[in-house]
CSV table of C-alpha atoms in Angstrom, one decimal:
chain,number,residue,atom,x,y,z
A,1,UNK,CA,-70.2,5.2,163.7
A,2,UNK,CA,-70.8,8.7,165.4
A,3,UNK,CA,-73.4,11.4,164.6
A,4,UNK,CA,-73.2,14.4,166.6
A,5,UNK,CA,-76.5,16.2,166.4
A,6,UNK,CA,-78.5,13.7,165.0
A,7,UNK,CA,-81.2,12.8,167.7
A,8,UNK,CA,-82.7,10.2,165.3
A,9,UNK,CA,-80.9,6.7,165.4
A,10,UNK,CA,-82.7,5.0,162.1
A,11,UNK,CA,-80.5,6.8,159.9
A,12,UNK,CA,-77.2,5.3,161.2
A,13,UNK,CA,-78.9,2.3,161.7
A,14,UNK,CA,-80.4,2.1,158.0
A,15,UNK,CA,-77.2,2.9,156.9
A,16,UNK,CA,-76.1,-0.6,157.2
A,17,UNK,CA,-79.1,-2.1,155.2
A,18,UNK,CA,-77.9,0.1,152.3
A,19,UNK,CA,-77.0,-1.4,149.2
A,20,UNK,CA,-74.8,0.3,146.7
A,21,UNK,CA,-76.0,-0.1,143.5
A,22,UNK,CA,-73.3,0.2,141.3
A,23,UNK,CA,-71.3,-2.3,143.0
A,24,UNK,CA,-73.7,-4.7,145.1
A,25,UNK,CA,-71.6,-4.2,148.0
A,26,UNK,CA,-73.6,-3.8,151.5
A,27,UNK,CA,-72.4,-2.3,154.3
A,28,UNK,CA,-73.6,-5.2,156.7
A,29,UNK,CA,-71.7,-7.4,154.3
A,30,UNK,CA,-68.8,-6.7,156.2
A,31,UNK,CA,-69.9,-5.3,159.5
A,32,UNK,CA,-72.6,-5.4,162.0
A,33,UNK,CA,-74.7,-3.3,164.3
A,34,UNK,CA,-75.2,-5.0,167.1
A,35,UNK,CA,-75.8,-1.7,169.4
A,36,UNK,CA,-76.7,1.8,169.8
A,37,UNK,CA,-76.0,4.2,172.5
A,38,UNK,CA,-77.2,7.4,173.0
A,39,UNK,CA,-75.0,10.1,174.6
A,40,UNK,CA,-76.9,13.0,176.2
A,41,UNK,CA,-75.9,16.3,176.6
A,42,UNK,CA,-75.9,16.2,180.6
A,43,UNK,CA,-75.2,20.3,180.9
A,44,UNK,CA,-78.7,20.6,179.8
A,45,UNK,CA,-80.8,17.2,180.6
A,46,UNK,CA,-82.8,18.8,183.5
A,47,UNK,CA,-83.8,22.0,181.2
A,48,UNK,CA,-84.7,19.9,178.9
A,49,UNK,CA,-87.0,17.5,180.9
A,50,UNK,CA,-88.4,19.9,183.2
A,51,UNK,CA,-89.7,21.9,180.0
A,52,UNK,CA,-93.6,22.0,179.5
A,53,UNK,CA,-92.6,21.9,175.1
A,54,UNK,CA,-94.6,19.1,173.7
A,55,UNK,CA,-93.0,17.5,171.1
A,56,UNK,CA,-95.2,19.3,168.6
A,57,UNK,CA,-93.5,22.5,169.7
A,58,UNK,CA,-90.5,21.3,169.5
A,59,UNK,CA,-91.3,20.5,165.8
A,60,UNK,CA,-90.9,16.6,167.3
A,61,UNK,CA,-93.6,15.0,166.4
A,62,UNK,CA,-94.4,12.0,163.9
A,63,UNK,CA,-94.7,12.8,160.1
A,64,UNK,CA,-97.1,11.2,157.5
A,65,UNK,CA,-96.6,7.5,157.5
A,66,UNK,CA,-94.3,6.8,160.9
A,67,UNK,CA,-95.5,3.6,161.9
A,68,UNK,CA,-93.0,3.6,165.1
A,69,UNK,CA,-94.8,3.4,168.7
Protein backbone atom coordinates (compact mmCIF):
# COMPACT_ATOMS: atom_id res chain seq x y z
CA UNK A 1 0.00 0.00 0.00
CA UNK A 2 1.49 3.55 -0.76
CA UNK A 3 0.31 6.99 0.41
CA UNK A 4 2.19 9.75 -0.76
CA UNK A 5 1.65 12.77 1.47
CA UNK A 6 0.19 11.14 4.24
CA UNK A 7 2.58 11.61 7.25
CA UNK A 8 0.22 9.66 9.44
CA UNK A 9 0.58 5.76 9.27
CA UNK A 10 -2.81 4.66 11.39
CA UNK A 11 -4.88 5.26 8.50
CA UNK A 12 -3.15 2.66 6.22
CA UNK A 13 -2.77 0.67 9.03
CA UNK A 14 -6.59 0.81 10.20
CA UNK A 15 -7.37 0.18 6.81
CA UNK A 16 -6.82 -3.44 7.26
CA UNK A 17 -9.01 -3.80 10.48
CA UNK A 18 -11.94 -2.43 8.24
CA UNK A 19 -14.83 -4.45 7.91
CA UNK A 20 -17.15 -3.91 4.99
CA UNK A 21 -20.47 -4.04 6.04
CA UNK A 22 -22.38 -5.00 3.29
CA UNK A 23 -20.42 -7.99 2.62
CA UNK A 24 -18.51 -9.01 5.95
CA UNK A 25 -15.41 -9.18 4.04
CA UNK A 26 -12.18 -7.80 5.97
CA UNK A 27 -9.28 -6.69 4.37
CA UNK A 28 -6.92 -8.73 6.86
CA UNK A 29 -9.01 -11.64 5.88
CA UNK A 30 -6.87 -12.03 3.04
CA UNK A 31 -3.74 -10.04 3.69
CA UNK A 32 -1.55 -8.87 6.38
CA UNK A 33 0.51 -5.91 7.64
CA UNK A 34 3.29 -7.04 8.95
CA UNK A 35 5.38 -3.69 8.35
CA UNK A 36 5.61 -0.06 7.71
CA UNK A 37 8.18 2.01 6.39
CA UNK A 38 8.52 5.47 6.14
CA UNK A 39 10.20 7.17 3.14
CA UNK A 40 11.51 10.66 3.82
CA UNK A 41 11.82 13.34 1.60
CA UNK A 42 15.83 13.55 1.97
CA UNK A 43 16.02 17.03 -0.35
CA UNK A 44 14.56 18.62 2.62
CA UNK A 45 15.27 16.41 5.95
CA UNK A 46 17.91 18.89 7.34
CA UNK A 47 15.45 22.09 6.81
CA UNK A 48 13.09 20.33 8.34
CA UNK A 49 14.98 19.17 11.50
CA UNK A 50 17.11 22.19 12.01
CA UNK A 51 13.64 24.27 12.08
CA UNK A 52 12.77 25.91 15.59
CA UNK A 53 8.53 25.06 14.45
CA UNK A 54 7.07 23.18 17.29
CA UNK A 55 4.65 20.84 16.28
CA UNK A 56 1.97 23.21 17.38
CA UNK A 57 3.09 25.57 14.64
CA UNK A 58 3.18 23.26 12.37
CA UNK A 59 -0.52 22.53 13.21
CA UNK A 60 1.14 18.99 14.51
CA UNK A 61 0.05 18.55 17.54
CA UNK A 62 -2.40 15.85 19.30
CA UNK A 63 -6.26 16.42 18.97
CA UNK A 64 -8.96 15.80 21.64
CA UNK A 65 -8.80 12.24 22.72
CA UNK A 66 -5.21 10.95 21.14
CA UNK A 67 -4.12 8.49 23.57
CA UNK A 68 -0.71 7.79 21.54
CA UNK A 69 2.66 8.60 23.45
Amino acid sequence: VESSGISEPLPVAETFTFTDKDTGVCLNDVAKLHNLVTVIDAASVFEQLSSMDSLVDRGWQAEEGDKRT
